[in-house]
XYZ file of C-alpha atoms in Angstrom:
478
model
C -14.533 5.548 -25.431
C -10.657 6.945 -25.859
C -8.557 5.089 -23.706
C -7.742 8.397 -22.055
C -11.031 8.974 -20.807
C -11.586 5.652 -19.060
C -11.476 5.392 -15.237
C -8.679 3.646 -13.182
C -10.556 0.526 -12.964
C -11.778 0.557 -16.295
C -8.198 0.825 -17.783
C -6.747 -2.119 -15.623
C -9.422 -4.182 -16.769
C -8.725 -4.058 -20.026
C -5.102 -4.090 -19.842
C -5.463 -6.959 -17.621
C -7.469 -8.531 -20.209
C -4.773 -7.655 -23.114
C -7.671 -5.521 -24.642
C -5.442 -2.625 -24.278
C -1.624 -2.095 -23.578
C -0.451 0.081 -21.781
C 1.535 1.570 -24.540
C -1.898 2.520 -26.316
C -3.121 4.242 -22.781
C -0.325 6.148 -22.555
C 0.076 7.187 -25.797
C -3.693 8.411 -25.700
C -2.967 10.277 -22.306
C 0.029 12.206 -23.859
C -1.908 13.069 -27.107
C -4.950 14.379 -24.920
C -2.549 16.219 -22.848
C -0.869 17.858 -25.836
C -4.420 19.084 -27.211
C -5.044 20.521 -23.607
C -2.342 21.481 -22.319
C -1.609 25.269 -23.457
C -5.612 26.015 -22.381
C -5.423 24.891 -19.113
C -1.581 24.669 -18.454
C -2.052 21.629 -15.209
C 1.553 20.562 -15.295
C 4.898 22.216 -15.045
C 7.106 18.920 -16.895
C 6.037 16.883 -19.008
C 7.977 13.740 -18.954
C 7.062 11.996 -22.388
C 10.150 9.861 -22.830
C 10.181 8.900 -19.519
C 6.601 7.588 -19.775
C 6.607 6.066 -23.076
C 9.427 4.147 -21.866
C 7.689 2.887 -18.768
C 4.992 2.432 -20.932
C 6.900 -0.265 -23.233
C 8.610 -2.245 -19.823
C 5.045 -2.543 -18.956
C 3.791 -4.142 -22.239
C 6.080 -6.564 -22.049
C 5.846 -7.634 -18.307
C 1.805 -7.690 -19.577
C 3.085 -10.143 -22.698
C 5.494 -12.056 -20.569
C 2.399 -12.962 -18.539
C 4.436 -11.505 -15.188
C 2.195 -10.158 -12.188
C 0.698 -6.982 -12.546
C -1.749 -5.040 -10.168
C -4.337 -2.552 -10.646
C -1.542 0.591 -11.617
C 0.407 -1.205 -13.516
C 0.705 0.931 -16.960
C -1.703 3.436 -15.926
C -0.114 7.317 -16.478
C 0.033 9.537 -13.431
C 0.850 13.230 -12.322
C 2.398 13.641 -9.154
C 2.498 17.434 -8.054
C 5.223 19.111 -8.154
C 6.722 18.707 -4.495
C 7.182 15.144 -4.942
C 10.281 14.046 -5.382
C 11.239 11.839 -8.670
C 14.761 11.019 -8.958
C 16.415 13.034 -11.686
C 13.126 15.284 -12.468
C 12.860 18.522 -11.135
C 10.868 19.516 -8.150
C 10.317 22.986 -8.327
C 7.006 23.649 -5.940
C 6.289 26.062 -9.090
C 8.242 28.613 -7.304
C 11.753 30.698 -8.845
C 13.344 29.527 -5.441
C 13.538 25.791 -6.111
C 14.206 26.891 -10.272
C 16.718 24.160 -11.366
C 16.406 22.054 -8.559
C 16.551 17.994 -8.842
C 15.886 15.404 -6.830
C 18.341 12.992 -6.261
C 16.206 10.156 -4.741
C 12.589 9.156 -5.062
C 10.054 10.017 -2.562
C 8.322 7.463 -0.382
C 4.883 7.656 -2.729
C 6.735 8.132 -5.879
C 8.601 4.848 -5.173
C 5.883 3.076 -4.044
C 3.447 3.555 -7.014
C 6.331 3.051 -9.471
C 6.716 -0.635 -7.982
C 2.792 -0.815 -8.401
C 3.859 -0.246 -12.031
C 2.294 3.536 -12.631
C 3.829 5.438 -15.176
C 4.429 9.089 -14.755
C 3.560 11.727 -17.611
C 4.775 14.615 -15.626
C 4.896 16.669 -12.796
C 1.349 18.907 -12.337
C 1.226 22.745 -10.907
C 0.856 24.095 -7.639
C 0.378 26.940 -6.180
C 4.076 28.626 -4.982
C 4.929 25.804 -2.253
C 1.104 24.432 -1.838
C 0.771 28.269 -0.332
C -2.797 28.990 -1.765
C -6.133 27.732 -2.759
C -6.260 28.661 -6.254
C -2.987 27.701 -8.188
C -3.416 30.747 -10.883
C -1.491 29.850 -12.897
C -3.699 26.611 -14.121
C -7.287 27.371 -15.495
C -10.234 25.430 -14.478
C -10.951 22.534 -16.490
C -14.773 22.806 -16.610
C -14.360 26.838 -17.475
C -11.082 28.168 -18.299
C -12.019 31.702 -17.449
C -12.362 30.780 -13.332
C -10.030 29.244 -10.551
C -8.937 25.560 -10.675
C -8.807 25.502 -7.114
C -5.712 24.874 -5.322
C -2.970 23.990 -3.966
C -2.974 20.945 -6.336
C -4.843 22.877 -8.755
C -2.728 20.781 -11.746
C -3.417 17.473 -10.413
C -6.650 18.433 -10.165
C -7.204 19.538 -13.703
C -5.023 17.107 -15.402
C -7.092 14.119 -14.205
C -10.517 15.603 -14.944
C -9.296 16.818 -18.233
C -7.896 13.386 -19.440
C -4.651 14.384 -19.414
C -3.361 12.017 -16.320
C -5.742 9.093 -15.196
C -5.235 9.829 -11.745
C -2.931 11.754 -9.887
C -1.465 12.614 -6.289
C -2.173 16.202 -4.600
C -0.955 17.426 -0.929
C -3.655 19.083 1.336
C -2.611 21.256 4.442
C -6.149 23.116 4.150
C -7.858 21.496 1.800
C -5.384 21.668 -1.061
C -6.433 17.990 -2.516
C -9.959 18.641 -1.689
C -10.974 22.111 -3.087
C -9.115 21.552 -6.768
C -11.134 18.186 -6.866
C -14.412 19.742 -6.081
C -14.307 23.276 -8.519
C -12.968 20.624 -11.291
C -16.301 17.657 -10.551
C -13.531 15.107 -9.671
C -12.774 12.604 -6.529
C -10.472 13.743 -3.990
C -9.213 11.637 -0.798
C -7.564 12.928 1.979
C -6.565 10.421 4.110
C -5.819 10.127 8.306
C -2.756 12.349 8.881
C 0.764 10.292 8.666
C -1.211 7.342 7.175
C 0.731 8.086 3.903
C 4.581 8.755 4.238
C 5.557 12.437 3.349
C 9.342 11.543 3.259
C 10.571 13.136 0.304
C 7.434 15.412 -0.291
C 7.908 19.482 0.266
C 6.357 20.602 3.395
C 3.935 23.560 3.691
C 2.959 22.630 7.558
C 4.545 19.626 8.638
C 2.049 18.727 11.361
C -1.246 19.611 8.850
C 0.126 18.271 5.733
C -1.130 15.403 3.915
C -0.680 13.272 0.919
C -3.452 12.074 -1.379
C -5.080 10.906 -4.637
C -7.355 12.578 -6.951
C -9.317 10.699 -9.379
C -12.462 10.291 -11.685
C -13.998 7.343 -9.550
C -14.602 6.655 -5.525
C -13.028 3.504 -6.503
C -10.008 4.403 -8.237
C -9.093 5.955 -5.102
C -9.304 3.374 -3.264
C -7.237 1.680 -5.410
C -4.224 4.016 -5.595
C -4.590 5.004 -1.740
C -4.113 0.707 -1.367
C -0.307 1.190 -3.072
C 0.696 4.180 -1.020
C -0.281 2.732 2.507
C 2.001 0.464 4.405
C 4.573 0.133 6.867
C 7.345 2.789 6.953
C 9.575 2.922 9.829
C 10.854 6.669 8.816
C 7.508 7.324 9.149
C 6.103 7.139 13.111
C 3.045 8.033 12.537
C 1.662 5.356 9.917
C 0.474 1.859 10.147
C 2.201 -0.742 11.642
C 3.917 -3.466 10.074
C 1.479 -5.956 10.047
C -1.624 -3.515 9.162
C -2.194 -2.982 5.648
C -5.965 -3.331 5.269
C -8.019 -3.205 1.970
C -9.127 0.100 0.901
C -11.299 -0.857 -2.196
C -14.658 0.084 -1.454
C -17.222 -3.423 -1.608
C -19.474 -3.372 -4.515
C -22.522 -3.099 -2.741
C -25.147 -0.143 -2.364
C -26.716 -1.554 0.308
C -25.713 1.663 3.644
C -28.587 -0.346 5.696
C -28.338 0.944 9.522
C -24.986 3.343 8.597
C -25.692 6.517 9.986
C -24.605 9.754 8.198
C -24.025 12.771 10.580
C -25.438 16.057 9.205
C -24.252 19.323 10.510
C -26.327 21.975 11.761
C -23.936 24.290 12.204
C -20.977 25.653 10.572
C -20.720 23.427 7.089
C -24.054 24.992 5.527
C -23.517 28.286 7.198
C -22.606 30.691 3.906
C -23.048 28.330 1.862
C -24.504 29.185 -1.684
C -27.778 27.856 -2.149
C -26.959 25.456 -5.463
C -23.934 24.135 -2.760
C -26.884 23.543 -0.263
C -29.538 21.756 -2.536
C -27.028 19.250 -4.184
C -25.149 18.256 -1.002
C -29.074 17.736 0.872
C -30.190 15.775 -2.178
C -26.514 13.394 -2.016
C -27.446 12.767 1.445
C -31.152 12.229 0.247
C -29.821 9.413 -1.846
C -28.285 7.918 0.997
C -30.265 7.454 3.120
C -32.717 6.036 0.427
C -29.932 3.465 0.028
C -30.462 2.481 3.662
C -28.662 5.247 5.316
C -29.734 6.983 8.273
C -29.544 10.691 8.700
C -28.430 12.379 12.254
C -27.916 15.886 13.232
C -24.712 16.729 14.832
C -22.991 19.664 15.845
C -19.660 21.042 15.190
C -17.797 21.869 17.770
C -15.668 24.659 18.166
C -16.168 26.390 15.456
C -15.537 30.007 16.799
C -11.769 28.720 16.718
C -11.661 26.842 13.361
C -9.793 29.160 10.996
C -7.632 30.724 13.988
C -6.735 27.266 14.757
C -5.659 26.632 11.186
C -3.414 29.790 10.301
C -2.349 29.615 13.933
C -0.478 26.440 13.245
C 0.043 26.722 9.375
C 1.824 29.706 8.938
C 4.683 29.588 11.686
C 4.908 26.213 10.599
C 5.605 27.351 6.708
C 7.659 30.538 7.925
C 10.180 28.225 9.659
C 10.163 25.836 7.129
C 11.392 28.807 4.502
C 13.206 30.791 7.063
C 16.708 30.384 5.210
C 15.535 31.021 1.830
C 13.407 33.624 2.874
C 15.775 35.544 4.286
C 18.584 34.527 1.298
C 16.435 35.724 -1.610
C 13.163 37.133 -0.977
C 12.451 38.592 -4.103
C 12.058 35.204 -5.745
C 8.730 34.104 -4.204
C 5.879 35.411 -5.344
C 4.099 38.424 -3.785
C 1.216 36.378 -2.045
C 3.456 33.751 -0.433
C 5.862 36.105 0.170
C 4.024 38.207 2.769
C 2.467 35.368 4.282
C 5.970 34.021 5.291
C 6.672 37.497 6.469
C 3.832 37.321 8.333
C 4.430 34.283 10.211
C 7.802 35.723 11.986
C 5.720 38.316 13.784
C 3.973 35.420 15.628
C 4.592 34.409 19.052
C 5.454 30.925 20.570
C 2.892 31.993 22.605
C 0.349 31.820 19.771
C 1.802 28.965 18.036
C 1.475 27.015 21.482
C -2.272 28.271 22.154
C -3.256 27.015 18.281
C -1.597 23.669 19.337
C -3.642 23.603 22.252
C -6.574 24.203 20.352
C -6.222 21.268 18.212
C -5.654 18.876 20.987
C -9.216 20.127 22.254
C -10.443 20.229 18.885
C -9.171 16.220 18.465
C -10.696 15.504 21.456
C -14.434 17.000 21.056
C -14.438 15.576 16.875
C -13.845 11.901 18.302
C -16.529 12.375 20.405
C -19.003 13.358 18.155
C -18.029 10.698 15.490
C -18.558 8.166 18.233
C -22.582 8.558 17.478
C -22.296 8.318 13.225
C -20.216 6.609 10.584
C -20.018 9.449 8.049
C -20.371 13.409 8.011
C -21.622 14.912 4.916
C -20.942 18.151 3.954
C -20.123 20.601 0.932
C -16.331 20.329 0.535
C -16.440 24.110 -0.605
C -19.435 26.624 -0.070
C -19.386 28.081 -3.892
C -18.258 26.620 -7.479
C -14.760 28.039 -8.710
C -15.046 32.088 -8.583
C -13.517 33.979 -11.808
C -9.738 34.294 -11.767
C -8.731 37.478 -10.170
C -11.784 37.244 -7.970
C -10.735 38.384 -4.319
C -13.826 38.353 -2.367
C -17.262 36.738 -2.043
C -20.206 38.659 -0.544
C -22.703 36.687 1.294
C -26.087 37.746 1.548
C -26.108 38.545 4.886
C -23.518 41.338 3.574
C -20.168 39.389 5.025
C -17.423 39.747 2.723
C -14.717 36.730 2.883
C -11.980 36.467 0.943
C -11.587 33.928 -1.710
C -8.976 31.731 0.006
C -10.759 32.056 3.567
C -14.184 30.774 1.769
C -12.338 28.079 0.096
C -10.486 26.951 3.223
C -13.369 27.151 5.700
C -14.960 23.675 5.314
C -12.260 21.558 4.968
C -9.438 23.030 7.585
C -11.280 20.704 10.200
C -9.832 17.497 8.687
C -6.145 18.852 8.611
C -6.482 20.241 12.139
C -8.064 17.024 13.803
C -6.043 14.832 11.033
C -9.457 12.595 10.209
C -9.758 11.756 6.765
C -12.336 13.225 4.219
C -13.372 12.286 0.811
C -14.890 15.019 -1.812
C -16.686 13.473 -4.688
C -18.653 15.478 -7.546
C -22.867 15.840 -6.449
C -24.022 17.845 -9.564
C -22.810 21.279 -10.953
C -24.765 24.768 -10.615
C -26.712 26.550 -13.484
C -23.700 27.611 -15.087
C -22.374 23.879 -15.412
C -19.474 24.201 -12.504
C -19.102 21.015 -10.560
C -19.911 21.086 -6.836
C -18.730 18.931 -4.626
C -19.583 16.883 -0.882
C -16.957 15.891 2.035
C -17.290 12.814 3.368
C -15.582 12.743 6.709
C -14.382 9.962 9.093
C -12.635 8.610 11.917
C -9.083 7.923 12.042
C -8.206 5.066 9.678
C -11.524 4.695 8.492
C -10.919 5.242 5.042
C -12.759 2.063 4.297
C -15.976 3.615 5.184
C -15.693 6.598 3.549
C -14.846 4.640 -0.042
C -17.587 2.592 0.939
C -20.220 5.087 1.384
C -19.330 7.221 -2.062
C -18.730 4.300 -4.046
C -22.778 3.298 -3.026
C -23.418 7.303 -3.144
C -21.874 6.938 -7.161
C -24.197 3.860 -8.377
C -27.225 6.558 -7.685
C -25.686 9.779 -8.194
C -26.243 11.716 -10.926
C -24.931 10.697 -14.643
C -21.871 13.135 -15.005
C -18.699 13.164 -17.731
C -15.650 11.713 -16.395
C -13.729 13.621 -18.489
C -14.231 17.451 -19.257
C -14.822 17.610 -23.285
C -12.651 20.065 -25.038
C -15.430 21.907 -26.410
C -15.673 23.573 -23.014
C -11.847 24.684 -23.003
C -11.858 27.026 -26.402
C -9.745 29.952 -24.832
C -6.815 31.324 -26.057
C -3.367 29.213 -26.238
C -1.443 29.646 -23.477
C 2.543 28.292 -23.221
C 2.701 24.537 -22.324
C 4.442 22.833 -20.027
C 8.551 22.196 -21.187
C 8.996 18.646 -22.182
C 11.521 16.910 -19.995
């Protein structure tokens, strides 16, 4: 095994061993990324120096025998609305082009002092504004969607090219990209991760998040970005920062696992269907027990969602929309414009919706631990695709499709976990939600890292014979 291709876990083990250095990780991360990089184009800067640099501090706190956690020398991509002092954040957008940060952000900070070392910031689509980041290919097939908004975080992890990496989900932004690319995406209870120095989409839907090749590797990383931030009212407190590394053991005796029997296998393509039902299968063979809930509120789901999303983003860009309009990108660009022709009125009665919304979730997830559910209800489409027709003879856009299932953790603000179940006839991954209560993060780690021991064998890293596609440009080194 190539250091690049080993798993969070597996990496710290052997550099806490001194079987590897983290000079020799990194080193293999930037080498895989330069193979990959102009086929699947996941990051936007690559910052070499920078990392080999970190890299070298690192070997030598490792040889001076100093304390060193889990992260420490392990390369990362952040997406690019997180803030790194001196490196650019440009939200892959010509309205942020040339624009620096002059102060880390919260998470950046915080997984620097866990000793991660950054190899560059990944793509997104314009300001997290999408589902399908186009300008990235998918890692498994270059010639369909990697998913989006943190479509380069995404790819870069499952390609080797970044052993784990943070994303930003408003809709489902962490969560789709991780499912099309068969890789682990958490996101977490809303405000239980500071966004201070992260660009907003939706202030009161965004999240922050990792993506990575193992249930436990996200525990691991989620562990250095939680904690006490006063700037931050809506995290823990300062005397709560609980263990989120999922406990070895398989055994999910007497946990029960709500399954839906309505909405989340409603247009749903049939490969989606089988794989998520046998997942939950292997559950409850592990000691899980099965229950049937029922959505609620479903009728108001995606209304609820661009109802508060997109006068949320339009005020958010008001100045610059106004300033220099011709700079964002077509798609974003009339979204924005869209979002000034609605009301308080219907900004107020989307808010109200959540709070009903909040209210009916918590009751259901009173009677189970878990939900299970596809995170997406078809593999990554073709680039260029627009539409999906269902048998039934609906026709849904793309980005509607892709946002469906997983708006109702950004509305309600629960957390949900999306970890690889199998991949269809034509080798795409597919991918199940796991969905919580507030702050239960624990539970979720708990229940996929049992759900991996039995899963299905799978590649933790996507080999390059399935990325032969023509060169593209690669990311500027920085």
């Amino acid at each position: 095994m190539q250091p690049y291709e080993m798993s969070l876990a597996r990496a710290a083990e052997e550099i806490r061993r001194r079987r590897l250095s983290p000079v020799e990780l990194v080193d293999s991360v930037l080498e895989r990324l330069e193979r990959v990089e102009p086929q699947l184009a996941a990051y936007v800067t690559v910052t070499a120096d920078r990392a080999r640099e970190s890299a070298r501090a690192a070997e030598r706190a490792v040889a001076g025998g100093r304390p060193h956690g889990p992260l420490h020398g392990v390369p990362m991509g952040l997406k690019d609305l997180i803030d790194v002092a001196g490196t650019a954040t440009t939200a892959s957008s010509r309205v942020r082009a040339g624009h620096r940060a002059n102060r880390d952000s919260t998470v950046a900070a915080r997984l620097t002092a866990a000793g991660a070392v950054l190899v560059g910031k990944t793509q997104t689509h314009e300001f997290a504004y999408g589902l399908t980041t186009p300008q990235t290919r998918n890692a498994w097939d270059p010639d369909r969607v990697a998913g989006g908004s943190s479509g380069g975080s995404a790819v870069a992890v499952a390609a080797g090219a970044a052993t784990f990496a943070l994303g930003t989900d408003t809709g489902g932004s962490i969560r789709v990209p991780s499912a099309l690319n068969g890789v682990v995406g958490l996101k977490p209870t809303y405000g239980l991760v500071p966004r201070l120095g992260v660009t907003s989409l939706a202030w009161s839907l965004d999240h922050v998040g990792p993506i990575t090749r193992t249930v436990e590797d996200a525990g691991l990383v989620l562990a250095a970005l939680v904690g006490h931030d006063p700037r931050n009212p809506a995290g823990p407190a300062a005397d709560a920062r609980p263990d989120r590394r999922p406990a070895d053991e398989a055994d999910l005796t007497g946990l029960r696992v709500g399954v839906p029997v309505n909405h989340y296998f409603e247009r749903v393509d049939p490969e989606v269907e089988r794989a998520v039902r046998r997942a939950v299968e292997k559950l409850e063979a592990l000691g899980a027990r099965p229950v049937e809930v029922e959505i609620p509120m479903t009728r108001y789901i995606q209304a609820t969602q661009w109802g508060l999303m997109v006068p949320e983003a339009t005020a958010y860009h008001e100045r610059s929309l106004r300033a220099t309009p011709e700079l964002y990108g077509a798609d974003v660009r009339i979204l924005l414009e869209a979002g000034e022709l609605m009301s308080a009125g219907d900004y107020l009665r989307a808010q109200r919706a959540r709070t009903l919304m909040r209210q009916e979730w918590a009751r259901m997830l009173a009677d189970v631990d878990v939900i299970a559910a596809p995170t997406v209800p078809l593999t990554a489409v073709r680039a260029g695709q627009e539409s999906v027709t269902w048998p039934d003879g609906t026709v849904e856009s793309v980005s509607d499709a892709y946002v469906r299932l997983s708006a109702p953790a950004n509305i309600t603000g629960v957390p949900s976990l999306s970890l690889p179940v199998g991949r269809d006839r034509e080798g795409l991954p597919i991918g199940m939600q796991l969905l919580g209560r507030p702050r239960a993060e624990a539970v979720l780690l708990r229940v996929g890292h049992a759900y991996e021991t039995v899963g299905p064998a799978r590649e933790t890293v996507v080999p390059e014979r399935e990325m032969v596609v023509p060169a593209r440009e690669s990311a500027p080194v920085a």
